[in-house]
PDB file of C-alpha atoms and ligand atoms in Angstrom:
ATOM      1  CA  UNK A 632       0.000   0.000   0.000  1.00  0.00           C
ATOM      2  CA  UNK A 633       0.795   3.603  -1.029  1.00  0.00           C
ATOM      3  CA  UNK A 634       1.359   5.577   1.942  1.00  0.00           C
ATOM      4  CA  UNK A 635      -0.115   8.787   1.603  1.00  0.00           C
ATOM      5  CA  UNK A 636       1.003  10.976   3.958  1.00  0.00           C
ATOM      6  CA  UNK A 637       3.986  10.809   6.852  1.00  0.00           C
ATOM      7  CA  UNK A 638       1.737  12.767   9.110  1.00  0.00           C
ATOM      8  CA  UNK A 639       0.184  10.079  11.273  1.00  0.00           C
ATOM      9  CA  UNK A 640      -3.121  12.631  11.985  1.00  0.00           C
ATOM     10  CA  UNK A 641      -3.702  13.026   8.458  1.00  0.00           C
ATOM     11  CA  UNK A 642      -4.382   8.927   8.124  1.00  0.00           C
ATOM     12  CA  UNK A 643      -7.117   6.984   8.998  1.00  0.00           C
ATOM     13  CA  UNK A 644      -6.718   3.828  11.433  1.00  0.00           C
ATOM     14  CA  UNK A 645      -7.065   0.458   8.915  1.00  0.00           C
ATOM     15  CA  UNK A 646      -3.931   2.785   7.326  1.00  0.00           C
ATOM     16  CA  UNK A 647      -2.224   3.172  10.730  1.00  0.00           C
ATOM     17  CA  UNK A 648      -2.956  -0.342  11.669  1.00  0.00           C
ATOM     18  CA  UNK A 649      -1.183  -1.534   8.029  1.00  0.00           C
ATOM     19  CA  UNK A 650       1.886   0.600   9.334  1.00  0.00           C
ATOM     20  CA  UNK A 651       1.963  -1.100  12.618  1.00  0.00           C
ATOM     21  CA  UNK A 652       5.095  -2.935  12.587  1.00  0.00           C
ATOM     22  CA  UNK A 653       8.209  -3.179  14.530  1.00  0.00           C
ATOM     23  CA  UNK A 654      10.245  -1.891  11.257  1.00  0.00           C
ATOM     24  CA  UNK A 655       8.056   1.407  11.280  1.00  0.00           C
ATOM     25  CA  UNK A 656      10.116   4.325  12.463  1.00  0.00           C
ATOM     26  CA  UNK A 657       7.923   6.508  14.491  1.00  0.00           C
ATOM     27  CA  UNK A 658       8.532  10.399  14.752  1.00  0.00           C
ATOM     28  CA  UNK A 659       7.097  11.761  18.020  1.00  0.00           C
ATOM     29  CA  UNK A 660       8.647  15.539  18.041  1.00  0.00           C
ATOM     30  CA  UNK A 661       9.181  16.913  21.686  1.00  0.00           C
ATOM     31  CA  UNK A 662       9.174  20.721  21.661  1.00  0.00           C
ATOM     32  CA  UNK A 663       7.242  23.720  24.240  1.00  0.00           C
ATOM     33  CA  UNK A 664       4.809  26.964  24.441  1.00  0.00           C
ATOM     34  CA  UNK A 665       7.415  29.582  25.850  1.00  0.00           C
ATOM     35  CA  UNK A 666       8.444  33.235  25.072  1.00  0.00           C
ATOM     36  CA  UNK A 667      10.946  33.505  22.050  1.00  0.00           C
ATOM     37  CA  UNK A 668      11.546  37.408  22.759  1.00  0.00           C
ATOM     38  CA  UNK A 669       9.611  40.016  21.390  1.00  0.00           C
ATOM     39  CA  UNK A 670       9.920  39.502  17.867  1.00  0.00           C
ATOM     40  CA  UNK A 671       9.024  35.760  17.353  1.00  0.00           C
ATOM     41  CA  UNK A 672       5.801  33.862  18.684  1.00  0.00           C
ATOM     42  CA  UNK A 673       5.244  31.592  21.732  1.00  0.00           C
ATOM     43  CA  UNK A 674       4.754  28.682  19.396  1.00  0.00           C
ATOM     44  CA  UNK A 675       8.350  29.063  17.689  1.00  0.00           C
ATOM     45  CA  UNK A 676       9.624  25.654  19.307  1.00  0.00           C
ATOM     46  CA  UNK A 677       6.711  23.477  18.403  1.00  0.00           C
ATOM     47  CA  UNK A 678       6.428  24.815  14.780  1.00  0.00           C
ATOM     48  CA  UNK A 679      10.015  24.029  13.748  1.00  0.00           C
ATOM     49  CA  UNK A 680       9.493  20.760  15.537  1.00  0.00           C
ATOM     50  CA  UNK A 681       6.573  19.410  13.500  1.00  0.00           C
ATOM     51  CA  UNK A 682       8.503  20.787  10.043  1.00  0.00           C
ATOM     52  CA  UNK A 683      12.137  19.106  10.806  1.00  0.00           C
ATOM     53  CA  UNK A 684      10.459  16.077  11.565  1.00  0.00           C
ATOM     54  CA  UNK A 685       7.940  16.246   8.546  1.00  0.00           C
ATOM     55  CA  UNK A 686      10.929  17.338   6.607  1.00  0.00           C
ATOM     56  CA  UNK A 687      12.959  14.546   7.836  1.00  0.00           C
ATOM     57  CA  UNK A 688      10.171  11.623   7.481  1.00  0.00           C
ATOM     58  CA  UNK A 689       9.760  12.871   3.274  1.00  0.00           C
ATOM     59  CA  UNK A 690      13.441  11.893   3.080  1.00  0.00           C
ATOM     60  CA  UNK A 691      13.612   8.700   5.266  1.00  0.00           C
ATOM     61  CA  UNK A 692      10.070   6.956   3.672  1.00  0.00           C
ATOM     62  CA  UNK A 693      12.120   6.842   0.209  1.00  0.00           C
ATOM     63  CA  UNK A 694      13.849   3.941   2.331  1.00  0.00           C
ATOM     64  CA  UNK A 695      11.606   2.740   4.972  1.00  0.00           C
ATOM     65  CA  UNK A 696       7.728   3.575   6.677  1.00  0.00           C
ATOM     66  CA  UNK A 697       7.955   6.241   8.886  1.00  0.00           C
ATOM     67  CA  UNK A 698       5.539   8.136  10.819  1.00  0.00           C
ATOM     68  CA  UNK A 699       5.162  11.906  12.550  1.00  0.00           C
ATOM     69  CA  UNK A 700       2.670  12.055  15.150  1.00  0.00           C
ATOM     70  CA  UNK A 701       1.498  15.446  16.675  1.00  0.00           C
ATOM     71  CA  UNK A 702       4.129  17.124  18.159  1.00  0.00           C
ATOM     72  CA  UNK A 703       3.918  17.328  21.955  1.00  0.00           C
ATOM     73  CA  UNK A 704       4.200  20.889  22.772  1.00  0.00           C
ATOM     74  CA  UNK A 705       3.983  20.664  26.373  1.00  0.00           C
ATOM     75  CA  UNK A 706       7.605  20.946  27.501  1.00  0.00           C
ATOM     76  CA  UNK A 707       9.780  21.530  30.621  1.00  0.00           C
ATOM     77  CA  UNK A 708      10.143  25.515  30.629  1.00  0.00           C
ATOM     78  CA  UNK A 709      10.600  26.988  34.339  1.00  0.00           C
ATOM     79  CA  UNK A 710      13.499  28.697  33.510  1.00  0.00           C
ATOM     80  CA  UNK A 711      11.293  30.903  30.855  1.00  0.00           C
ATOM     81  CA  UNK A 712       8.712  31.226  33.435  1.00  0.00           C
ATOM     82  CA  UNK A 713       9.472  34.647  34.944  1.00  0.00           C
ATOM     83  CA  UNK A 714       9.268  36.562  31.208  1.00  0.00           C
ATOM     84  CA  UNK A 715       5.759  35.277  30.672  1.00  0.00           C
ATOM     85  CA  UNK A 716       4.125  33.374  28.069  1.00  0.00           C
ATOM     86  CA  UNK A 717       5.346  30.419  28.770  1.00  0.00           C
ATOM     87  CA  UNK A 718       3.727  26.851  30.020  1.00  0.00           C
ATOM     88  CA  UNK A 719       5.807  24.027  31.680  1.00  0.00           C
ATOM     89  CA  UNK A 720       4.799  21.019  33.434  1.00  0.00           C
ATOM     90  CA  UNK A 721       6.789  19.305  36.027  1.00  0.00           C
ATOM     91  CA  UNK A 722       9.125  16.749  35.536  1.00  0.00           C
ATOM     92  CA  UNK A 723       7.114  13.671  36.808  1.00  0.00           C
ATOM     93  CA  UNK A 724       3.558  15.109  34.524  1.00  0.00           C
ATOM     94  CA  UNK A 725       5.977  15.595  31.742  1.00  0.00           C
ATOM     95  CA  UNK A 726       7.410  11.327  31.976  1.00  0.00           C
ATOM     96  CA  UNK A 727       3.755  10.415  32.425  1.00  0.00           C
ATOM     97  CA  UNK A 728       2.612  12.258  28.999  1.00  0.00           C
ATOM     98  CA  UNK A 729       5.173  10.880  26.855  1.00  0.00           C
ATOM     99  CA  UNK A 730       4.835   7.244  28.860  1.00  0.00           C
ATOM    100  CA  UNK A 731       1.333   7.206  27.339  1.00  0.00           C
ATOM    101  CA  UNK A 732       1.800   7.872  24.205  1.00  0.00           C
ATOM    102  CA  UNK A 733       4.637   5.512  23.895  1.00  0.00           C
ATOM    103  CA  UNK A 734       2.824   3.096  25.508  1.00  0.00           C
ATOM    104  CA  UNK A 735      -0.162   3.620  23.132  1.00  0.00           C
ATOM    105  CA  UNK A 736       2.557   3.241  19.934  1.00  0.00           C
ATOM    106  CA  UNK A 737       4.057  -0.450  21.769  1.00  0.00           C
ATOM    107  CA  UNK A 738       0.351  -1.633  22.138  1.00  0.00           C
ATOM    108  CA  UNK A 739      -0.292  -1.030  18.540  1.00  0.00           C
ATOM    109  CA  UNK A 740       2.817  -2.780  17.265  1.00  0.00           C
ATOM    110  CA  UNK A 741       5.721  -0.077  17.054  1.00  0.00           C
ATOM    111  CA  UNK A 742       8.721  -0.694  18.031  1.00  0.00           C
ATOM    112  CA  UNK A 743      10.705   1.803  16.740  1.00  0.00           C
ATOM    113  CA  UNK A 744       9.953   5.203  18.547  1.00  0.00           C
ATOM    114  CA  UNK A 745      12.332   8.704  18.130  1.00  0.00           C
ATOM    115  CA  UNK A 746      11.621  11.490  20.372  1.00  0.00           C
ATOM    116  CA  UNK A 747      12.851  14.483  18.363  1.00  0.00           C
ATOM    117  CA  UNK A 748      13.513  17.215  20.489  1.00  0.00           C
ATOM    118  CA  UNK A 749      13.100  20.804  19.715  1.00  0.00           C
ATOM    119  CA  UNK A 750      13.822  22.332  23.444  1.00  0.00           C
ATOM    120  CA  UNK A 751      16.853  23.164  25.261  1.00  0.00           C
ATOM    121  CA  UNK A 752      15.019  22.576  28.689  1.00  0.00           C
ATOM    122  CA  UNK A 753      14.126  18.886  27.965  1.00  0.00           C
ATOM    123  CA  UNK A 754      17.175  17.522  26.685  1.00  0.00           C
ATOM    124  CA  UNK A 755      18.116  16.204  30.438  1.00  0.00           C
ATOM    125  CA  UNK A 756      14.734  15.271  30.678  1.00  0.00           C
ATOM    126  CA  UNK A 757      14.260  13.097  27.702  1.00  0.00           C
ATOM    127  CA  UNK A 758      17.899  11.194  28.617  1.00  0.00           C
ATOM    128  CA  UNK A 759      16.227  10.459  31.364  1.00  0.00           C
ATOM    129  CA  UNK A 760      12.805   9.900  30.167  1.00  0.00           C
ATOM    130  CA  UNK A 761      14.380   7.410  27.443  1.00  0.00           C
ATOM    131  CA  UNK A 762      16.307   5.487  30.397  1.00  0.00           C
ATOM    132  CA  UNK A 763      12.952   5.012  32.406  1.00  0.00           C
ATOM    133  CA  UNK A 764      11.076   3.827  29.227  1.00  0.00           C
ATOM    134  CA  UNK A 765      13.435   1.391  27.769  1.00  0.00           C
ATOM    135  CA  UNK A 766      13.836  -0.446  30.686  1.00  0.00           C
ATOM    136  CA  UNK A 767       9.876  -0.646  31.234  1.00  0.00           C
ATOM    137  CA  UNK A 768       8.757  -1.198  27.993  1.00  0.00           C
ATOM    138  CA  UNK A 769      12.060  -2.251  26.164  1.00  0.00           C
ATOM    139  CA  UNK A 770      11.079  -1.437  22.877  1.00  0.00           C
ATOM    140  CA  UNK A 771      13.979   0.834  20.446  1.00  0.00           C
ATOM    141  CA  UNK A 772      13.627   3.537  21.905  1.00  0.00           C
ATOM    142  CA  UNK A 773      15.920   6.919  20.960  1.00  0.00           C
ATOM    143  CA  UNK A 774      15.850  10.920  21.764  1.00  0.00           C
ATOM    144  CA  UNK A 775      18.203  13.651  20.645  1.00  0.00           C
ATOM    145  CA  UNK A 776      17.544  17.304  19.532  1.00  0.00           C
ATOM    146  CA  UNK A 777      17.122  17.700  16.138  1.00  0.00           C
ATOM    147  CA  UNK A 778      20.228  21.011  16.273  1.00  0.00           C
ATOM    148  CA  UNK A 779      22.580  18.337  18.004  1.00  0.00           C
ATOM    149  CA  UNK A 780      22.621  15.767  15.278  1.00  0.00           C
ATOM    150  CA  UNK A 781      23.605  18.112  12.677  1.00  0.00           C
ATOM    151  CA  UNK A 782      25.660  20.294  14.719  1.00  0.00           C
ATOM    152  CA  UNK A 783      28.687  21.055  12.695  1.00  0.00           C
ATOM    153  CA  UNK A 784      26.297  21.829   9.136  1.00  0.00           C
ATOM    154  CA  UNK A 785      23.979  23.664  10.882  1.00  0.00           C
ATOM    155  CA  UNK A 786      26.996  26.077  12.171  1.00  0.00           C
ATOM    156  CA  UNK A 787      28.356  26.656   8.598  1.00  0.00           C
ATOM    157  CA  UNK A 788      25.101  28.772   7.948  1.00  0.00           C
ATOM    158  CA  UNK A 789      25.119  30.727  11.037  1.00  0.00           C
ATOM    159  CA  UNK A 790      27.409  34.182  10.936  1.00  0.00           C
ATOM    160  CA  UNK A 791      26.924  35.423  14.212  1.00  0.00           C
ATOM    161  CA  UNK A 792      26.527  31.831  16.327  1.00  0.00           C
ATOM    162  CA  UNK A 793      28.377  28.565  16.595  1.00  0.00           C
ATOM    163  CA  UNK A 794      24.639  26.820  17.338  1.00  0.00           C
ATOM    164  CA  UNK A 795      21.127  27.631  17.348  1.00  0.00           C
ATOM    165  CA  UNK A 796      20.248  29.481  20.350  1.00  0.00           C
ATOM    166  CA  UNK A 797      17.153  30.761  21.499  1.00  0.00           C
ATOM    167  CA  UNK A 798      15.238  33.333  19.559  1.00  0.00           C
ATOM    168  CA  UNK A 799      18.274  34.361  17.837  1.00  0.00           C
ATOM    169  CA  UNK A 800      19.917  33.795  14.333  1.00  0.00           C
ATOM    170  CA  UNK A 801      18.912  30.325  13.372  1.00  0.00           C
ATOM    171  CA  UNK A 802      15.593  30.124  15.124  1.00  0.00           C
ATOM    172  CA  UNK A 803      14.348  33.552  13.518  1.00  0.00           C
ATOM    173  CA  UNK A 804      15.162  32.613  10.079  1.00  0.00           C
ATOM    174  CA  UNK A 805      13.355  29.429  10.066  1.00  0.00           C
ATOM    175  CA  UNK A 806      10.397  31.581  11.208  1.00  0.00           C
ATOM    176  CA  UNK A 807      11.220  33.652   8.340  1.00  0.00           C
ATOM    177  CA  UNK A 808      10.935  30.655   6.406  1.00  0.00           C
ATOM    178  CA  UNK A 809       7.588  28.960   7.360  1.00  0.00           C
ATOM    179  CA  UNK A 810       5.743  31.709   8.590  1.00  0.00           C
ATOM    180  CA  UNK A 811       6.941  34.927   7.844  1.00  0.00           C
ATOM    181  CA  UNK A 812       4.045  36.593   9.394  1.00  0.00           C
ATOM    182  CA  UNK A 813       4.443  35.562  12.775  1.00  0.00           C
ATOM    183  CA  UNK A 814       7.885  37.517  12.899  1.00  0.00           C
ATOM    184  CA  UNK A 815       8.390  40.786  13.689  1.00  0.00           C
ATOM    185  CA  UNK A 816      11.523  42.702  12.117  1.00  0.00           C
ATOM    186  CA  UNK A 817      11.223  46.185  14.183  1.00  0.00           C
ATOM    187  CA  UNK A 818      12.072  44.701  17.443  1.00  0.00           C
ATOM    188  CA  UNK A 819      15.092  42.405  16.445  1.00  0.00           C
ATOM    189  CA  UNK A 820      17.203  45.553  17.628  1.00  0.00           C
ATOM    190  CA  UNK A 821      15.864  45.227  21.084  1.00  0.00           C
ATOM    191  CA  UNK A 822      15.891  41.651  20.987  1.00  0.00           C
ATOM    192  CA  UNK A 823      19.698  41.074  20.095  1.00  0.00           C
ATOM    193  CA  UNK A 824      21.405  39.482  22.886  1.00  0.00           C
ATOM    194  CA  UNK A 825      24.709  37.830  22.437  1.00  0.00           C
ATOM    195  CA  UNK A 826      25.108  34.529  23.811  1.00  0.00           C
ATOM    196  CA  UNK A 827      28.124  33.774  26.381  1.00  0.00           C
ATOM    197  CA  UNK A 828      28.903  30.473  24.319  1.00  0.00           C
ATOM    198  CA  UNK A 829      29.500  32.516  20.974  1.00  0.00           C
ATOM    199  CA  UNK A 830      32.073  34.907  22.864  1.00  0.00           C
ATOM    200  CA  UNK A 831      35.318  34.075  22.112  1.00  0.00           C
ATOM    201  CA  UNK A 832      37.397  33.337  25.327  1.00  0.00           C
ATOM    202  CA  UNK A 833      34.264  31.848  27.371  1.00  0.00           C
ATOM    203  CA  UNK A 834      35.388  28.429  28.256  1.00  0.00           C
ATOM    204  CA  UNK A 835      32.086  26.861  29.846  1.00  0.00           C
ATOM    205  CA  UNK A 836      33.442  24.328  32.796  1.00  0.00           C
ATOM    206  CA  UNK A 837      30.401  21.480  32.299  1.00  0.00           C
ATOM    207  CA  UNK A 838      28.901  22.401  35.763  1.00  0.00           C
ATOM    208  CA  UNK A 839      25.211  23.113  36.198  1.00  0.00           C
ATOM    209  CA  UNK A 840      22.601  25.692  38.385  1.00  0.00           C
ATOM    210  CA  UNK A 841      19.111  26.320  37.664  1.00  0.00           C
ATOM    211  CA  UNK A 842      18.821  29.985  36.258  1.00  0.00           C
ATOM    212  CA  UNK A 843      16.216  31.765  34.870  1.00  0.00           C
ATOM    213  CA  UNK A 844      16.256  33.334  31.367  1.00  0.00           C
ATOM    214  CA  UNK A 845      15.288  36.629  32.828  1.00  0.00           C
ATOM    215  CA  UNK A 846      19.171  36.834  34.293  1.00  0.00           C
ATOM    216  CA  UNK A 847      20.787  35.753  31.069  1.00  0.00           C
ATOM    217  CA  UNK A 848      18.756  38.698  28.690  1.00  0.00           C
ATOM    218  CA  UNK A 849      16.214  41.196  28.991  1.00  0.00           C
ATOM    219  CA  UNK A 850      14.752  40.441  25.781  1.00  0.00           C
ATOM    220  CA  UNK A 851      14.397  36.553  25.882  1.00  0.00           C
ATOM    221  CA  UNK A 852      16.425  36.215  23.144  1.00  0.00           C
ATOM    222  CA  UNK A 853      19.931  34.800  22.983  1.00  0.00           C
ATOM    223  CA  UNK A 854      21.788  35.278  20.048  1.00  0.00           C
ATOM    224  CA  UNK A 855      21.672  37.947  16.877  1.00  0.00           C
ATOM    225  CA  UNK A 856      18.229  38.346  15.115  1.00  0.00           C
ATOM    226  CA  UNK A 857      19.372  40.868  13.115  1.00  0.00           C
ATOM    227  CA  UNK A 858      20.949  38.811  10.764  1.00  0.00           C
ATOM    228  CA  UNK A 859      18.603  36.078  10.138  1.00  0.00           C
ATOM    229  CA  UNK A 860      16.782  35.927   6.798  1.00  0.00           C
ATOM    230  CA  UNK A 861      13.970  33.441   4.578  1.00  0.00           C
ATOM    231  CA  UNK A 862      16.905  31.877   2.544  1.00  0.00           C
ATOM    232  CA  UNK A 863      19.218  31.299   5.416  1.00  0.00           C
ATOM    233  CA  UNK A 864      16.383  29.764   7.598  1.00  0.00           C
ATOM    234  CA  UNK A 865      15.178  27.659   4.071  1.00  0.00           C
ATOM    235  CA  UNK A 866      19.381  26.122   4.208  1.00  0.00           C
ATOM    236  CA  UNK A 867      18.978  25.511   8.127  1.00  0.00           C
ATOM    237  CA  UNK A 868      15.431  23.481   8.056  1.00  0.00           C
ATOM    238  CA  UNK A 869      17.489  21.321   4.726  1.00  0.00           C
ATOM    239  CA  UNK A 870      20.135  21.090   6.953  1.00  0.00           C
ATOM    240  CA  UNK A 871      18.516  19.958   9.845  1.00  0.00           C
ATOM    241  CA  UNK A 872      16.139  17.400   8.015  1.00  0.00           C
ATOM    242  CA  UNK A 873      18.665  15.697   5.941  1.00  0.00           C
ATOM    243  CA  UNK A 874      20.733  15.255   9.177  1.00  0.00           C
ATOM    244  CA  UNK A 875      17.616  14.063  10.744  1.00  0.00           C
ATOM    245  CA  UNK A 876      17.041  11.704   8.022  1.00  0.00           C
ATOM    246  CA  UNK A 877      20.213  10.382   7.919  1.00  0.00           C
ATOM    247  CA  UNK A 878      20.790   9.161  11.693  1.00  0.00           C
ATOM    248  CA  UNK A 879      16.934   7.846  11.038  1.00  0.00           C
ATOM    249  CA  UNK A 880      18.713   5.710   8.367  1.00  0.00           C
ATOM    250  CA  UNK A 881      21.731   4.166  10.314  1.00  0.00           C
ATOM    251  CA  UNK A 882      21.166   1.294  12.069  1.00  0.00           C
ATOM    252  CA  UNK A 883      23.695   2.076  14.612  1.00  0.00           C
ATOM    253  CA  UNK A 884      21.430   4.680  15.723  1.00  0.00           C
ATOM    254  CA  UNK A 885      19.015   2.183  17.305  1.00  0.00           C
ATOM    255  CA  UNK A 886      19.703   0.078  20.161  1.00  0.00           C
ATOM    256  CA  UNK A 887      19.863  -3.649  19.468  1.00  0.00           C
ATOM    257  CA  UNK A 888      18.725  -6.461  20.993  1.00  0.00           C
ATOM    258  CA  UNK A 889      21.220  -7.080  23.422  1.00  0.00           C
ATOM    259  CA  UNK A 890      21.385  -3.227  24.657  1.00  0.00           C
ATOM    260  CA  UNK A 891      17.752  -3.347  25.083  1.00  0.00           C
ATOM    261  CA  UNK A 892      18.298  -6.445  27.321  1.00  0.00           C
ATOM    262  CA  UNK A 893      20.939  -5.043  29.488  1.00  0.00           C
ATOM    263  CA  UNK A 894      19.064  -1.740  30.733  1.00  0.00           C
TER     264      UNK A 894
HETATM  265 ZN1  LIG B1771      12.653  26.450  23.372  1.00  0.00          ZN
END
């Protein structure tokens, strides 16, 4: 059978239930609601989510079924929390909403789950999350953030960062990309904020403390909007998707049988 989308909501279940397999690769993108300064919207996060991982899926089902469910948008975001517009759950709420819906892919007959990430505040989370899962369910089970995985490519585009930030270079022009209208180009001035990591001589020593956003910039950006354009945001989202696809493709990047058994 034809299948005629990637996007799992757009099928209908006797098509789902064809899909159901333990060779099916199943998208489930991670992202969050939370401010993105005062140029881009709230929902920044969760739209790039869903489009790297659509992107990504229209590359890997050459190769093999794959699926993109809804993205879960309900993300770990205290540390935004003080600058408004933000939601977070807790870290226990946050476990039990992505137990259930991998739960509700294993009883179907996936096997093959990725939790894409889109969030800088769940990546701890979902190393975590992934631990607790595998062990209980022990199905192939894999997370990483979609701007870890193609790192080094994504940093050729960027002039002013060495990553993607938040709010800032990369992150506004792949607004500028997919929705142009949710942007707002008269307040990247007030939203540029550089980031410590881009700063030359800032060696960070791997140690960690809970801070809020609100301490690190007053616009709830970090990084340079003012650089960001359609184009460069259009070569980011490639980027991003074909390094997406890619680690989809490698069969190193699940766990086998006998990692599964000794969680
Ligand atoms: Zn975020």
């Amino acid at each position: 059978m034809e299948q005629r989308s990637v996007l799992w909501s757009d099928l209908r279940w006797p098509e789902l239930k064809e899909l159901a397999t333990p060779e099916t690769i199943v998208i489930v993108p991670v992202a969050s609601i939370e401010q993105h300064g005062p140029h881009l919207p709230v929902i920044t996060d969760t739209m790039l989510a869903r489009e790297v991982a659509k992107c990504a899926a229209e590359i890997v089902i050459e190769k093999t079924p794959v699926l993109v469910t809804e993205c879960i948008w309900t993300g770990l975001s205290e540390h935004h929390m003080m600058i408004g517009g933000t939601f977070t759950l807790d870290f226990t709420t946050f476990l039990a909403v992505i137990r259930g819906v991998v739960q509700s892919l294993q009883r179907q007959g996936f096997e093959r789950v990725f939790l894409m990430n889109a969030h800088g505040g769940n990546i701890a989370a979902l190393q975590t999350v992934v631990e607790e899962l595998t062990r209980e369910f022990g199905m192939r089970l894999v997370t990483a953030t979609y701007w870890t995985l193609g790192a080094r490519a994504l940093g050729a585009h960027l002039e002013r960062q060495k990553g993607i930030r938040h709010a800032c270079e990369a992150e506004t022009s792949m607004m500028m990309a997919i929705a142009p209208d949710l942007v707002d180009p008269g307040r990247f001035d007030e939203a540029a904020c550089p980031d410590p990591r881009d700063e030359a001589d800032v060696d960070m020593d791997g140690s960690y403390r809970w801070i809020s956003f609100a301490d690190k910039t007053p616009s709830g950006a970090l990084g340079d909007p003012r650089v960001s354009s359609a184009d460069k945001g259009r070569l980011l989202l490639d980027t991003a998707a074909r390094s997406v696809a890619a680690k989809l493709l490698d069969p190193t990047f699940w766990p086998g049988d006998r990692q599964r058994a000794e969680v």
